[in-house]
Coordinates of C-alpha atoms and ligand atoms in Angstrom, one line a residue:
X4 CA 50.1 45.3 105.8
X5 CA 53.2 47.5 105.4
X6 CA 52.3 48.2 101.6
X7 CA 48.8 49.2 102.9
X8 CA 50.3 51.8 105.4
X9 CA 52.4 53.1 102.5
X10 CA 49.4 53.5 100.0
X11 CA 47.5 55.2 102.8
X12 CA 50.2 57.7 103.4
X13 CA 50.8 58.5 99.7
X14 CA 47.1 59.0 99.1
X15 CA 45.5 60.5 102.3
X16 CA 42.0 60.6 102.5
X17 CA 40.3 64.1 102.1
X18 CA 39.6 65.4 105.6
X19 CA 37.4 68.4 106.9
X20 CA 40.7 70.0 107.7
X21 CA 42.2 69.8 104.3
X22 CA 38.8 70.8 102.5
X23 CA 38.5 73.8 104.8
X24 CA 41.7 75.4 103.7
X25 CA 41.0 79.1 102.8
X26 CA 40.8 80.0 99.1
X27 CA 40.3 83.7 98.1
X28 CA 40.9 86.3 95.4
X29 CA 44.5 87.6 95.1
X30 CA 44.3 89.7 92.0
X31 CA 41.7 91.9 90.2
X32 CA 41.6 93.1 86.6
X33 CA 39.0 94.8 84.5
X34 CA 38.3 96.3 80.9
X35 CA 35.9 98.3 79.2
X36 CA 36.2 99.5 75.5
X37 CA 36.9 103.0 75.0
X38 CA 33.8 103.7 72.8
X39 CA 31.2 105.4 75.1
X40 CA 27.5 105.4 74.1
X41 CA 25.6 108.1 76.4
X42 CA 21.8 108.2 76.8
X43 CA 21.5 111.2 74.3
X44 CA 23.7 109.2 71.7
X45 CA 20.9 106.4 72.0
X46 CA 18.1 109.3 71.4
X47 CA 19.4 109.2 67.9
X48 CA 19.1 105.6 67.5
X49 CA 15.8 104.7 69.0
X50 CA 12.6 106.5 70.4
X51 CA 14.0 107.0 73.9
X52 CA 15.3 110.0 76.1
X53 CA 17.9 110.4 78.9
X54 CA 15.0 111.1 81.4
X55 CA 13.2 107.7 80.8
X56 CA 16.5 105.7 80.9
X57 CA 17.7 107.2 84.2
X58 CA 14.4 107.0 86.0
X59 CA 13.8 103.6 84.9
X60 CA 17.2 101.9 84.8
X61 CA 19.7 104.3 86.6
X62 CA 22.2 103.9 83.6
X63 CA 24.1 107.0 82.1
X64 CA 26.6 105.5 79.8
X65 CA 27.7 102.1 78.5
X66 CA 30.8 101.1 76.7
X67 CA 30.6 99.4 73.4
X68 CA 33.0 97.3 71.3
X69 CA 34.2 99.2 68.1
X70 CA 34.9 97.5 64.8
X71 CA 38.0 95.3 65.0
X72 CA 37.7 95.0 68.8
X73 CA 36.9 91.5 70.0
X74 CA 35.4 89.7 73.1
X75 CA 38.8 87.8 73.3
X76 CA 40.6 91.3 73.3
X77 CA 38.5 92.6 76.6
X78 CA 39.1 89.1 78.3
X79 CA 42.7 89.2 77.7
X80 CA 43.0 92.7 79.0
X81 CA 41.1 91.9 82.2
X82 CA 43.0 88.6 82.6
X83 CA 46.5 90.1 82.3
X84 CA 45.4 92.8 84.7
X85 CA 44.4 90.4 87.4
X86 CA 47.5 88.3 86.9
X87 CA 49.8 91.5 87.1
X88 CA 47.8 92.6 90.2
X89 CA 48.3 89.1 91.8
X90 CA 52.0 89.1 90.8
X91 CA 51.4 85.7 88.9
X92 CA 53.2 84.8 85.9
X93 CA 50.6 83.2 83.2
X94 CA 52.8 80.2 83.1
X95 CA 51.8 79.3 86.8
X96 CA 48.0 79.3 86.1
X97 CA 46.5 75.8 86.3
X98 CA 42.9 76.4 85.5
X99 CA 41.1 79.1 83.3
X100 CA 37.2 79.4 83.6
X101 CA 35.5 82.0 81.6
X102 CA 31.6 82.9 82.1
X103 CA 30.6 84.1 78.6
X104 CA 27.2 84.0 76.7
X105 CA 28.3 85.9 73.5
X106 CA 31.2 83.9 72.2
X107 CA 28.8 81.6 70.3
X108 CA 31.4 79.4 68.6
X109 CA 34.1 76.9 69.3
X110 CA 37.1 76.5 70.4
X111 CA 36.1 77.9 73.5
X112 CA 37.0 81.5 74.5
X113 CA 38.9 80.2 77.5
X114 CA 41.1 78.0 75.3
X115 CA 42.0 81.2 73.0
X116 CA 42.5 83.2 76.1
X117 CA 44.9 80.7 77.3
X118 CA 46.8 80.8 74.2
X119 CA 46.8 84.7 74.2
X120 CA 48.1 85.2 77.5
X121 CA 50.6 82.3 77.4
X122 CA 49.3 79.9 80.1
X123 CA 50.3 76.6 78.5
X124 CA 49.9 74.3 81.5
X125 CA 46.4 75.5 82.3
X126 CA 43.0 73.5 81.6
X127 CA 40.4 76.0 80.0
X128 CA 36.7 75.9 79.6
X129 CA 33.8 78.4 79.1
X130 CA 30.8 78.5 81.5
X131 CA 27.3 79.4 80.0
X132 CA 25.2 80.5 82.9
X133 CA 23.7 83.9 81.6
X134 CA 24.5 86.8 83.7
X135 CA 25.4 84.5 86.5
X136 CA 28.4 82.9 84.6
X137 CA 31.0 84.4 86.7
X138 CA 29.6 83.3 90.0
X139 CA 29.2 79.7 88.5
X140 CA 32.8 79.8 87.2
X141 CA 34.3 81.1 90.4
X142 CA 32.2 78.1 92.3
X143 CA 33.8 75.6 90.0
X144 CA 37.3 77.1 90.3
X145 CA 36.9 77.2 94.1
X146 CA 35.8 73.6 94.2
X147 CA 38.6 72.4 91.9
X148 CA 41.2 74.1 94.1
X149 CA 39.8 72.5 97.2
X150 CA 39.7 69.1 95.6
X151 CA 43.2 69.2 94.0
X152 CA 44.5 70.0 97.5
X153 CA 42.4 67.5 99.4
X154 CA 42.9 64.6 96.8
X155 CA 46.5 65.3 95.3
X156 CA 47.9 67.7 97.9
X157 CA 48.5 70.2 94.9
X158 CA 48.2 74.0 95.2
X159 CA 46.1 75.3 92.3
X160 CA 46.1 78.8 90.8
X161 CA 42.9 79.7 88.8
X162 CA 42.2 82.6 86.5
X163 CA 38.3 83.3 86.4
X164 CA 36.9 85.8 83.9
X165 CA 33.5 87.3 83.2
X166 CA 33.2 88.7 79.9
X167 CA 30.6 89.6 77.3
X168 CA 30.0 91.6 74.2
X169 CA 26.3 92.1 74.5
X170 CA 26.4 94.7 71.7
X171 CA 27.2 91.9 69.2
X172 CA 23.5 90.4 70.0
X173 CA 21.7 93.8 70.6
X174 CA 18.8 94.6 68.4
X175 CA 19.4 98.5 68.1
X176 CA 15.7 98.7 66.9
X177 CA 14.6 97.5 70.2
X178 CA 14.4 100.3 72.7
X179 CA 13.3 98.1 75.6
X180 CA 16.7 96.3 75.5
X181 CA 19.2 98.2 73.7
X182 CA 19.3 101.0 76.2
X183 CA 20.3 98.5 78.8
X184 CA 23.2 96.6 77.6
X185 CA 27.2 97.3 77.5
X186 CA 30.4 95.4 76.8
X187 CA 33.1 94.7 79.3
X188 CA 35.4 92.1 81.0
X189 CA 36.4 91.4 84.8
X190 CA 38.8 89.0 86.1
X191 CA 40.1 87.4 89.3
X192 CA 42.9 85.3 90.5
X193 CA 42.1 82.6 92.9
X194 CA 44.4 80.6 95.1
X195 CA 44.9 79.4 98.7
X196 CA 45.2 82.4 101.1
X197 CA 46.2 82.4 104.7
X198 CA 42.9 83.3 106.1
X199 CA 39.4 84.6 104.9
X200 CA 38.5 83.9 101.3
X201 CA 35.4 82.2 100.1
X202 CA 33.2 81.0 102.9
X203 CA 30.2 79.5 100.9
X204 CA 28.7 79.4 97.3
X205 CA 25.3 78.7 96.2
X206 CA 24.0 78.2 92.5
X207 CA 20.7 77.4 91.1
X208 CA 18.8 77.4 88.0
X209 CA 15.0 77.4 86.9
X210 CA 14.9 76.5 83.3
X211 CA 11.1 77.1 83.2
X212 CA 11.8 80.6 82.3
X213 CA 13.9 79.8 79.3
X214 CA 11.5 81.9 76.9
X215 CA 11.6 85.4 78.8
X216 CA 15.2 86.2 78.4
X217 CA 16.8 84.5 75.3
X218 CA 18.8 84.8 72.2
X219 CA 18.2 83.6 68.6
X220 CA 21.2 81.9 67.1
X221 CA 22.2 81.2 63.6
X222 CA 21.9 77.4 64.7
X223 CA 18.3 78.1 66.0
X224 CA 16.9 75.7 63.4
X225 CA 19.0 72.9 64.8
X226 CA 17.8 73.5 68.2
X227 CA 14.3 73.6 67.0
X228 CA 14.7 70.4 64.9
X229 CA 14.2 72.2 61.6
X230 CA 14.8 69.9 58.8
X231 CA 16.5 72.8 56.9
X232 CA 19.6 72.7 59.3
X233 CA 21.7 70.9 56.9
X234 CA 21.1 73.1 53.9
X235 CA 23.5 75.9 53.0
X236 CA 20.6 78.6 53.0
X237 CA 19.8 77.8 56.8
X238 CA 21.5 80.7 58.2
X239 CA 18.8 81.4 60.5
X240 CA 18.0 84.8 62.3
X241 CA 20.8 86.9 63.7
X242 CA 21.4 86.2 67.3
X243 CA 19.5 89.1 68.9
X244 CA 18.8 89.1 72.7
X245 CA 15.0 89.2 73.5
X246 CA 13.5 90.0 76.9
X247 CA 10.3 90.3 78.8
X248 CA 11.6 92.9 81.2
X249 CA 8.7 93.0 83.6
X250 CA 8.7 89.3 84.1
X251 CA 12.5 89.3 84.4
X252 CA 12.5 92.2 86.9
X253 CA 10.1 90.6 89.4
X254 CA 11.9 87.1 89.4
X255 CA 15.4 88.8 89.6
X256 CA 14.6 90.6 92.8
X257 CA 13.1 87.6 94.3
X258 CA 16.0 85.2 93.3
X259 CA 18.7 87.6 94.2
X260 CA 17.1 88.0 97.9
X261 CA 16.8 84.2 98.4
X262 CA 20.0 83.4 97.0
X263 CA 21.9 85.8 99.4
X264 CA 19.9 84.3 102.4
X265 CA 20.7 80.7 101.0
X266 CA 24.5 81.1 100.8
X267 CA 24.5 82.6 104.5
X268 CA 22.5 79.6 105.6
X269 CA 24.9 77.2 103.8
X270 CA 27.8 78.8 105.7
X271 CA 26.0 78.2 108.9
X272 CA 25.1 74.6 108.0
X273 CA 28.9 74.0 107.3
X274 CA 30.5 75.8 110.2
X275 CA 27.7 76.7 112.7
X276 CA 28.7 80.3 112.5
X277 CA 25.8 82.6 112.4
X278 CA 25.8 85.6 110.0
X279 CA 23.3 88.3 110.1
X280 CA 22.4 90.6 107.4
X281 CA 23.8 93.5 109.5
X282 CA 27.3 91.7 109.3
X283 CA 27.5 92.2 105.6
X284 CA 30.0 94.9 104.8
X285 CA 29.3 94.9 101.1
X286 CA 27.1 93.5 98.5
X287 CA 27.9 93.1 94.8
X288 CA 24.7 92.5 93.0
X289 CA 24.9 91.7 89.1
X290 CA 24.3 95.2 87.7
X291 CA 21.1 94.8 85.8
X292 CA 19.2 97.9 86.6
X293 CA 19.4 100.4 89.7
X294 CA 15.9 99.8 90.5
X295 CA 16.5 96.1 90.9
X296 CA 19.6 96.8 93.2
X297 CA 17.6 99.4 95.2
X298 CA 14.8 96.8 95.9
X299 CA 17.2 93.7 96.6
X300 CA 19.1 96.2 99.2
X301 CA 15.6 97.1 100.6
X302 CA 14.2 93.5 100.9
X303 CA 17.4 92.2 102.7
X304 CA 17.8 95.3 104.9
X305 CA 21.3 96.2 103.5
X306 CA 21.6 99.9 103.2
X307 CA 22.4 101.2 99.7
X308 CA 25.7 102.7 100.6
X309 CA 26.9 99.1 101.1
X310 CA 25.7 98.0 97.8
X311 CA 27.5 98.3 94.6
X312 CA 25.7 100.4 92.1
X313 CA 28.4 102.4 90.3
X314 CA 28.6 99.8 87.5
X315 CA 25.2 99.9 86.2
X316 CA 25.3 103.8 86.1
X317 CA 28.6 103.7 84.2
X318 CA 28.7 100.5 82.2
X319 CA 25.0 99.5 81.8
X320 CA 24.3 95.7 82.0
X321 CA 27.6 93.9 81.0
X322 CA 26.1 90.5 82.0
X323 CA 28.9 88.0 83.5
X324 CA 31.3 91.1 83.7
X325 CA 29.4 93.1 86.1
X326 CA 30.4 91.7 89.4
X327 CA 34.2 91.4 88.6
X328 CA 34.1 94.9 87.1
X329 CA 32.8 96.1 90.5
X330 CA 35.7 94.5 92.3
X331 CA 38.1 96.1 89.8
X332 CA 36.3 99.6 90.2
X333 CA 36.4 99.1 94.1
X334 CA 40.1 97.8 94.3
X335 CA 41.7 100.8 95.8
X336 CA 39.0 100.9 98.9
X337 CA 39.3 97.4 100.0
X338 CA 40.0 96.6 103.3
X339 CA 40.9 93.2 105.2
X340 CA 38.4 91.1 106.9
X341 CA 35.4 92.6 105.4
X342 CA 32.4 90.2 104.7
X343 CA 31.2 90.6 101.2
X344 CA 28.3 88.8 99.2
X345 CA 28.1 88.5 95.4
X346 CA 24.9 87.7 93.9
X347 CA 23.9 87.2 90.1
X348 CA 20.9 86.4 88.2
X349 CA 20.1 86.1 84.5
X350 CA 18.9 84.1 81.4
X351 CA 17.9 80.4 82.1
X352 CA 17.1 81.8 84.9
X353 CA 20.5 80.8 86.3
X354 CA 21.5 82.5 89.6
X355 CA 23.9 82.2 92.4
X356 CA 25.7 83.7 95.3
X357 CA 29.2 83.9 97.1
X358 CA 29.9 84.7 100.5
X359 CA 33.5 85.8 101.1
X360 CA 35.7 87.4 103.6
X361 CA 38.3 89.8 102.2
Ligands
UT7_421 O1 20.8 90.9 83.2 C1 19.7 89.9 83.1 C2 18.5 90.4 83.9 N1 17.9 91.6 83.2 C3 17.1 92.4 83.8 O2 17.0 92.1 85.1 C4 16.2 93.4 83.4 C5 14.9 93.5 84.0 N2 14.0 94.5 83.5 C6 14.0 95.7 83.7 O3 15.1 96.3 83.8 C7 12.8 96.6 83.2 O4 11.9 95.9 83.0 C8 13.0 97.5 81.8 C9 14.1 98.7 82.2 C10 13.5 96.6 80.7 C11 11.8 98.1 81.6 O5 11.4 99.1 82.5 P1 9.9 99.0 83.0 O6 9.7 100.1 84.0 O7 9.5 97.6 83.1 O8 9.1 99.6 81.7 P2 8.0 98.9 80.7 O9 8.6 97.8 79.9 O10 6.7 98.5 81.7 O11 7.6 100.1 79.9 C12 7.0 101.2 80.4 C13 6.7 102.2 79.3 C14 6.1 101.6 77.9 O12 5.2 102.5 77.3 P3 3.6 102.6 77.6 O13 3.2 101.1 77.0 O14 3.4 102.7 79.2 O15 3.1 103.7 76.8 C15 7.2 101.3 77.0 O16 6.8 101.2 75.7 O17 7.9 102.7 78.8 C16 8.2 102.6 77.4 N3 9.4 102.1 77.0 C17 10.3 103.3 76.9 N4 10.3 104.6 76.8 C18 11.3 105.2 76.5 C19 10.1 101.0 77.2 N5 11.5 101.3 76.7 C20 11.6 102.6 76.6 C21 12.7 103.4 76.3 N6 12.7 104.7 76.3 N7 13.9 102.8 76.2

């Protein structure tokens, strides 16, 4: 009997109290490569023009990796910035999650980042969820922090990075896609905070749309069961991104709207607190196309001044990096107690949303 009490005290059962401890962002970092590609630069590459790109996408410039710069370099710059901003030494980091789609090799980018920044005690893994990779990675880190606390009583510090080098998989002869894409990285540090933080997360996927936004791979033969996979000449096509823009556009708007509503509903289910759209102070949607952002804001009833749109104008579509790059852009204007929602959508179609209080 005595032993049983002792065991119970050393291994307390998770309680709602312990699970509901606040977890939030405590540091932000971002990076875009110095090389800028303007719309007029693109006029010299494909049959396009500044007027079309601005009217149909809102994009003015994007930043592109130069020869010798890597996706790991971008991730490391953003990660170091976020840790410095949080006042956290890399050696204190327990968990590294990297949302990325363009690393396309192993070991994972997260393990290479762990080595580069010097975080020897951290677990590290990549998350592949299209442009929603950052939202998925934050959700995973958030859940781990809660479980580590509830199950083991440990405070966990997580570094979450969203990074992509889309220029590596851009077909520079395809005017429908090459004008949209840019490279960049954003990062956050997550840990327990006294109040606010993440209120709810929601992620979802719909694999039926796998063939409207996809990339080739040097291993495409293997994925297709090609018998040539094991021969030396089976190099396959370059890993270009392909997209049926119109189909993606329609589902993107629909899904981002429903994901925002769903994450608010999940919070109500968990806490009973009713949050209305009018209570949202700011929305960080994945920066795919200014027209998508305008339509999402309009459908939700969130005025455009409360929607982050600067990223798509200045960086183009940077995939998993676009939401944390937005935090980084806005870091000087952040107030406390603001209600914010992140929402992302991308290949798969994988999507998700996060409801937070700053
Ligand atoms: O991050 C993951 C999610 N990605 C997205 O959410 C992207 C979603 N899709 C889009 O943003 C838009 O569909 C695009 C920007 C890709 C295309 O815009 P659109 O308004 O759907 O244009 P469209 O494809 O219907 O093309 C309209 C016209 C066509 O010419 P015709 O057939 O009307 O003569 C295209 O050939 O515009 C032409 N066009 C261009 N013209 C100049 C297509 N691309 C270009 C271009 N420059 N770059």
